[in-house]
Coordinates of C-alpha atoms in Angstrom, one line a residue:
X260 CA -3.4 18.1 -25.0
X261 CA -2.8 19.0 -21.3
X262 CA -2.8 16.3 -19.0
X263 CA -3.1 16.5 -15.2
X264 CA -1.3 13.9 -12.8
X265 CA -1.9 13.6 -9.1
X266 CA -0.7 11.0 -6.4
X267 CA -3.2 10.6 -3.4
X268 CA -3.5 8.3 -0.3
X269 CA -0.5 7.2 1.5
X270 CA 2.9 7.7 -0.4
X271 CA 4.8 4.6 -1.3
X272 CA 8.2 3.8 -3.4
X273 CA 7.5 4.0 -7.0
X274 CA 5.1 7.1 -7.6
X275 CA 8.1 9.1 -8.8
X276 CA 8.8 6.6 -11.5
X277 CA 5.1 6.5 -12.5
X278 CA 5.1 10.2 -12.9
X279 CA 8.5 10.2 -15.2
X280 CA 7.1 7.6 -17.2
X281 CA 3.9 9.5 -17.9
X282 CA 5.7 12.9 -18.6
X283 CA 8.5 11.5 -21.0
X284 CA 6.2 9.4 -23.0
X285 CA 3.3 12.1 -23.4
X286 CA 5.7 15.0 -24.3
X287 CA 8.1 12.6 -26.4
X288 CA 5.7 10.6 -28.0
X289 CA 2.7 12.9 -27.9
X290 CA 3.8 16.3 -27.7
X291 CA 1.5 16.9 -24.5
X292 CA 1.6 19.4 -21.7
X293 CA 1.5 18.1 -18.1
X294 CA 0.5 19.8 -15.1
X295 CA 1.1 17.9 -11.6
X296 CA -1.4 18.8 -9.2
X297 CA -0.1 18.8 -5.4
X298 CA -1.5 17.1 -2.5
X299 CA -3.9 14.5 -3.9
X300 CA -7.2 15.6 -4.6
X301 CA -6.7 18.9 -2.8
X302 CA -4.7 20.1 -6.1
X303 CA -7.7 20.1 -8.6
X304 CA -10.2 21.4 -5.7
X305 CA -8.1 24.2 -5.1
X306 CA -5.7 24.9 -8.1
X307 CA -2.6 24.1 -6.5
X308 CA -0.2 23.0 -9.5
X309 CA 2.9 23.1 -11.0
X310 CA 4.2 22.3 -14.2
X311 CA 5.9 19.1 -15.4
X312 CA 8.4 19.1 -18.1
X313 CA 11.1 16.7 -18.8
X314 CA 13.7 18.6 -16.6
X315 CA 11.2 18.1 -13.6
X316 CA 11.2 14.2 -13.9
X317 CA 15.0 13.5 -15.1
X318 CA 16.3 12.6 -11.8
X319 CA 13.3 10.9 -9.9
X320 CA 13.3 7.2 -10.9
X321 CA 15.0 6.3 -7.8
X322 CA 13.4 8.6 -5.2
X323 CA 10.8 7.5 -2.9
X324 CA 7.7 9.3 -1.8
X325 CA 6.4 11.5 -4.5
X326 CA 7.6 14.9 -6.0
X327 CA 3.7 16.1 -6.1
X328 CA 3.1 15.3 -2.6
X329 CA 0.0 13.6 -1.6
X330 CA -2.9 13.5 0.8
X331 CA -6.0 11.6 1.9
X332 CA -8.6 14.3 0.4
X333 CA -12.0 13.3 -0.6
X334 CA -13.5 15.8 -3.1
X335 CA -17.0 14.4 -2.4
X336 CA -16.9 15.2 1.3
X337 CA -16.5 19.1 0.1
X338 CA -19.4 21.3 -0.8
X339 CA -19.5 21.8 -4.5
X340 CA -16.2 19.8 -4.8
X341 CA -16.8 18.3 -8.2
X342 CA -17.9 21.4 -9.8
X343 CA -14.8 23.0 -8.2
X344 CA -12.6 20.4 -9.8
X345 CA -14.5 20.7 -13.1
X346 CA -13.7 24.7 -12.9
X347 CA -10.1 24.1 -12.1
X348 CA -9.6 21.8 -14.8
X349 CA -11.2 24.2 -17.2
X350 CA -9.5 27.1 -16.1
X351 CA -6.0 25.5 -16.3
X352 CA -6.8 23.8 -19.5
X353 CA -6.4 20.3 -18.5
X354 CA -8.4 17.8 -20.8
X355 CA -7.6 14.5 -18.6
X356 CA -6.4 13.3 -15.4
X357 CA -4.3 10.3 -14.3
X358 CA -4.7 9.7 -10.9
X359 CA -2.1 7.4 -9.1
X360 CA -3.2 5.8 -6.0
X361 CA -5.3 3.1 -4.0
X362 CA -8.7 2.3 -3.4
X363 CA -9.6 5.5 -2.0
X364 CA -8.0 7.8 -4.8
X365 CA -9.2 5.5 -7.4
X366 CA -12.7 5.5 -5.8
X367 CA -13.0 9.1 -6.3
X368 CA -11.7 8.5 -10.0
X369 CA -14.3 6.1 -10.5
X370 CA -17.0 8.7 -9.3
X371 CA -15.5 11.6 -11.4
X372 CA -15.5 9.6 -14.3
X373 CA -19.1 8.8 -13.9
X374 CA -19.5 12.6 -13.4
X375 CA -18.2 13.2 -17.1
X376 CA -14.3 13.9 -16.0
X377 CA -12.0 11.9 -18.1
X378 CA -9.6 9.9 -15.3
X379 CA -7.3 7.2 -16.0
X380 CA -6.1 5.1 -12.9
X381 CA -2.7 3.7 -11.8
X382 CA -2.7 1.4 -9.2
X383 CA -0.7 2.0 -6.1
X384 CA -0.7 0.5 -2.5
X385 CA 1.8 -1.4 -0.5
X386 CA -0.8 -3.3 1.2
X387 CA -1.3 -5.3 -2.4
X388 CA -5.2 -5.2 -1.8
X389 CA -6.5 -3.5 -5.0
X390 CA -8.6 -6.0 -6.8
X391 CA -8.3 -6.4 -10.6
X392 CA -4.6 -6.4 -10.6
X393 CA -1.8 -9.2 -9.7
X394 CA 0.3 -6.7 -8.0
X395 CA 0.7 -3.1 -7.1
X396 CA 3.8 -1.2 -6.8
X397 CA 5.4 -0.4 -3.6
X398 CA 4.0 -4.0 -2.2
X399 CA 7.5 -5.4 -3.2
X400 CA 9.8 -2.7 -1.7
X401 CA 7.6 -2.9 1.4
X402 CA 7.8 -6.5 1.9
X403 CA 11.6 -6.1 1.5
X404 CA 12.0 -3.6 4.2
X405 CA 10.1 -5.8 6.3
X406 CA 12.0 -8.9 5.6
X407 CA 15.5 -7.0 6.3
X408 CA 14.0 -6.0 9.5
X409 CA 12.9 -9.4 10.5
X410 CA 16.4 -10.8 9.2
X411 CA 17.9 -8.3 11.8
X412 CA 15.5 -9.1 14.9
X413 CA 16.4 -12.7 14.6
X414 CA 19.8 -12.3 16.0
X415 CA 19.3 -10.0 18.6
X416 CA 16.1 -12.3 19.6
X417 CA 18.7 -15.3 19.8
X418 CA 21.2 -13.4 21.4
X419 CA 18.7 -12.4 24.5
X420 CA 16.3 -15.4 24.2
X421 CA 13.0 -13.3 23.9
X422 CA 10.1 -13.3 21.6
X423 CA 9.9 -10.3 19.5
X424 CA 6.8 -9.5 17.9
X425 CA 6.9 -7.4 14.5
X426 CA 3.8 -5.2 13.7
X427 CA 3.6 -4.4 10.1
X428 CA 1.1 -2.5 7.7
X429 CA -2.1 -4.2 6.6
X430 CA -5.4 -3.0 7.7
X431 CA -7.6 -5.1 6.0
X432 CA -5.4 -7.5 4.1
X433 CA -2.2 -9.4 5.1
X434 CA -0.1 -9.4 2.2
X435 CA 2.7 -7.8 3.8
X436 CA 2.8 -9.9 6.9
X437 CA 2.3 -13.0 5.1
X438 CA 5.2 -12.5 2.5
X439 CA 7.5 -10.8 5.0
X440 CA 6.8 -13.4 7.6
X441 CA 7.2 -16.4 5.2
X442 CA 10.6 -14.7 3.7
X443 CA 12.0 -13.9 7.3
X444 CA 11.2 -17.2 8.9
X445 CA 8.8 -16.0 11.2
X446 CA 7.4 -18.5 13.8
X447 CA 4.1 -17.0 13.6
X448 CA 2.0 -15.0 11.0
X449 CA -1.1 -13.1 11.9
X450 CA -3.3 -11.4 9.1
X451 CA -6.7 -9.7 9.5
X452 CA -8.3 -12.2 7.2
X453 CA -8.0 -14.8 10.2
X454 CA -8.9 -14.1 13.8
X455 CA -6.4 -15.7 16.1
X456 CA -6.2 -17.6 19.1
X457 CA -3.6 -15.9 21.8
X458 CA -3.7 -19.4 23.2
X459 CA -2.5 -21.1 20.0
X460 CA 0.1 -18.3 19.2
X461 CA 1.5 -18.7 23.1
X462 CA 1.7 -22.6 22.5
X463 CA 3.8 -22.0 19.2
X464 CA 5.9 -19.7 21.1
X465 CA 6.6 -21.9 24.0
X466 CA 7.3 -24.8 21.4
X467 CA 10.3 -22.7 19.8
X468 CA 11.5 -21.9 23.3
X469 CA 12.0 -25.4 24.0
X470 CA 13.8 -26.2 21.1
X471 CA 16.3 -23.1 22.2
X472 CA 14.9 -20.9 19.3
X473 CA 13.9 -17.5 19.8
X474 CA 10.3 -16.7 18.2
X475 CA 9.6 -14.2 15.9
X476 CA 5.8 -13.1 15.2
X477 CA 4.9 -11.1 12.7
X478 CA 1.2 -9.5 13.0
X479 CA -0.6 -7.2 10.5
X480 CA -1.8 -4.0 12.2
X481 CA -5.4 -5.0 11.5
X482 CA -5.0 -8.8 13.0
X483 CA -7.7 -9.7 15.6
X484 CA -7.7 -11.7 18.5
X485 CA -10.8 -14.3 18.8
X486 CA -13.4 -12.2 20.4
X487 CA -11.3 -9.0 20.3
X488 CA -11.5 -5.5 18.8
X489 CA -9.2 -3.6 16.7
X490 CA -6.4 -1.8 18.3
X491 CA -6.4 2.3 17.7
X492 CA -4.1 5.0 17.7
X493 CA -7.0 7.5 17.8
X494 CA -10.4 7.5 17.2
X495 CA -10.4 10.0 14.6
X496 CA -11.4 9.1 11.2
X497 CA -10.0 10.6 8.0
X498 CA -12.1 11.6 4.8
X499 CA -12.5 8.2 3.8
X500 CA -13.8 6.9 6.9
X501 CA -10.7 5.1 8.3
X502 CA -9.5 4.9 11.8
X503 CA -5.8 4.9 12.6
X504 CA -4.8 1.2 13.5
X505 CA -1.8 0.4 15.9
X506 CA -0.7 -1.2 19.2
X507 CA -1.6 -4.8 18.6
X508 CA 2.1 -5.9 18.5
X509 CA 2.8 -4.2 21.8
X510 CA -0.7 -5.7 23.3
X511 CA 0.4 -9.6 22.0
X512 CA 3.8 -8.9 23.1
X513 CA 2.5 -8.2 26.8
X514 CA 0.1 -11.1 26.6
X515 CA 3.2 -13.5 25.5
X516 CA 5.5 -12.3 28.4
X517 CA 2.6 -12.6 30.9
X518 CA 1.6 -16.1 29.9
X519 CA 5.1 -17.6 29.3
X520 CA 7.0 -15.7 31.9
X521 CA 9.4 -14.7 29.0
X522 CA 10.9 -11.4 27.9
X523 CA 9.0 -10.3 25.0
X524 CA 9.2 -7.2 22.9
X525 CA 7.3 -5.4 19.9
X526 CA 8.8 -3.7 17.2
X527 CA 6.4 -1.4 15.1
X528 CA 8.0 -0.8 11.5
X529 CA 5.2 1.7 10.4
X530 CA 6.1 4.3 7.8
X531 CA 9.5 2.7 7.5
X532 CA 7.9 0.4 5.0
X533 CA 6.6 3.4 2.8
X534 CA 10.0 5.5 2.6
X535 CA 12.9 5.0 0.9
X536 CA 14.4 4.0 -2.6
X537 CA 12.2 1.6 -4.7
X538 CA 13.3 -2.0 -5.5
X539 CA 14.0 -2.7 -9.2
X540 CA 10.9 -4.4 -9.5
X541 CA 8.5 -1.7 -8.2
X542 CA 10.5 0.8 -10.3
X543 CA 9.9 -1.3 -13.6
X544 CA 6.4 -2.2 -12.7
X545 CA 5.9 1.5 -12.1
X546 CA 7.3 2.6 -15.3
X547 CA 5.1 0.3 -17.3
X548 CA 2.0 1.3 -15.5
X549 CA 2.9 5.0 -16.6
X550 CA 3.7 4.0 -20.0
X551 CA 0.2 2.4 -20.4
X552 CA -1.5 5.0 -18.8
X553 CA -0.5 7.4 -21.3
X554 CA -1.8 5.0 -24.3
X555 CA -5.3 4.9 -22.3
X556 CA -5.4 8.5 -22.1
X557 CA -4.4 8.8 -26.0
X558 CA -7.1 6.3 -27.0
X559 CA -9.8 8.4 -24.8
X560 CA -10.1 5.1 -23.0
X561 CA -11.3 6.7 -19.5
X562 CA -12.4 5.1 -16.4
X563 CA -10.3 2.5 -16.9
X564 CA -7.0 1.4 -14.5
X565 CA -3.9 0.2 -16.0
X566 CA -3.3 -3.4 -14.2
X567 CA -1.0 -6.3 -14.0
X568 CA -2.5 -9.6 -15.2
X569 CA 0.6 -12.3 -15.2
X570 CA 3.3 -10.6 -17.2
X571 CA 0.8 -8.2 -19.3
X572 CA -0.2 -4.8 -18.4
X573 CA -4.1 -4.6 -19.3
X574 CA -7.0 -1.9 -18.7
X575 CA -9.7 -2.9 -16.4
X576 CA -12.8 -0.7 -15.5
X577 CA -12.3 1.5 -12.4
X578 CA -15.8 0.0 -11.1
X579 CA -13.7 -3.3 -11.1
X580 CA -10.7 -2.1 -9.5
X581 CA -12.5 -0.5 -6.6
X582 CA -15.5 -3.2 -6.4
X583 CA -13.7 -5.1 -3.4
X584 CA -10.4 -5.3 -1.8
X585 CA -8.2 -8.2 -2.6
X586 CA -7.7 -10.3 0.7
X587 CA -5.2 -13.3 1.6
X588 CA -7.0 -16.5 0.7
X589 CA -7.6 -18.8 3.4
X590 CA -5.9 -21.2 1.8
X591 CA -2.7 -19.4 1.1
X592 CA -2.6 -18.5 4.9
X593 CA -3.1 -22.2 5.3
X594 CA -0.4 -23.1 3.1
X595 CA 1.9 -21.2 5.5
X596 CA 0.9 -22.6 8.8
X597 CA 2.8 -25.7 7.9
X598 CA 6.0 -23.7 9.2
X599 CA 4.6 -22.4 12.7
X600 CA 6.0 -23.6 15.6

């Protein structure tokens, strides 16, 4: 059997750990051949590929990013895209695909399975917003990076007695903001799931100043003020219809400075959260996902995604995994509100 592997969507730490686990088990246990498709779904669309052997994955466990590179290509937005993929797979003798990605990448995997192409999915997103799995790899690393940044910002905020607004990733789900904000002792945490009152934020900030503390406000990029709109870096959309968000942190810092008369600055962590070495947790989770993805291919169980349930790795239908985003429940957010101010 010859198996193709690809990584789609935004990069994150742990992708190479999945590739390594897939290739090692596939070769050493089953004797399969592997081909890596470059640049997400663009690889099987155009035939851009490379062989994957044991030497190719020997030293990649700790590396961030992906040796296969990535893109946000959507073959269903390309004329004849499905037939092009089908032809490339036939030309290269590929019997099955393992697609590593988030909502968009696995949404394509689901549709391709429906169109008769065998695909097994592996969940990846730093936002932890994929349904049907408790955690995705990349999330723990992103939270750790954001928490370390918040820890460092506390000291500079206190030294200058200023408010600091930390903007983290999170288009529709505030998991990174919630977890890093709680771990970093933020004064305010703002998530997309609950529109926020600027007046309330200012009240919390002023309360902290009154206590001689320097407030830290953590805000997800997709958070919205009541009656406000998303802050966009550009109006352009990618192949999956997403616009680039960004700017809510700067906007909020300006509002706080204007209303309180206190110095306020914004720090946008951006792609720092995606880069670098994965945490031990993400390395282990990614490795387990890769091993179980190989088992699914060996069983001919296509149209599934490997998922974490409790401490077990299970298989769920791709249709279930991509049915809806996993957002922060209101009750989870309300648990954190006891610390605000």
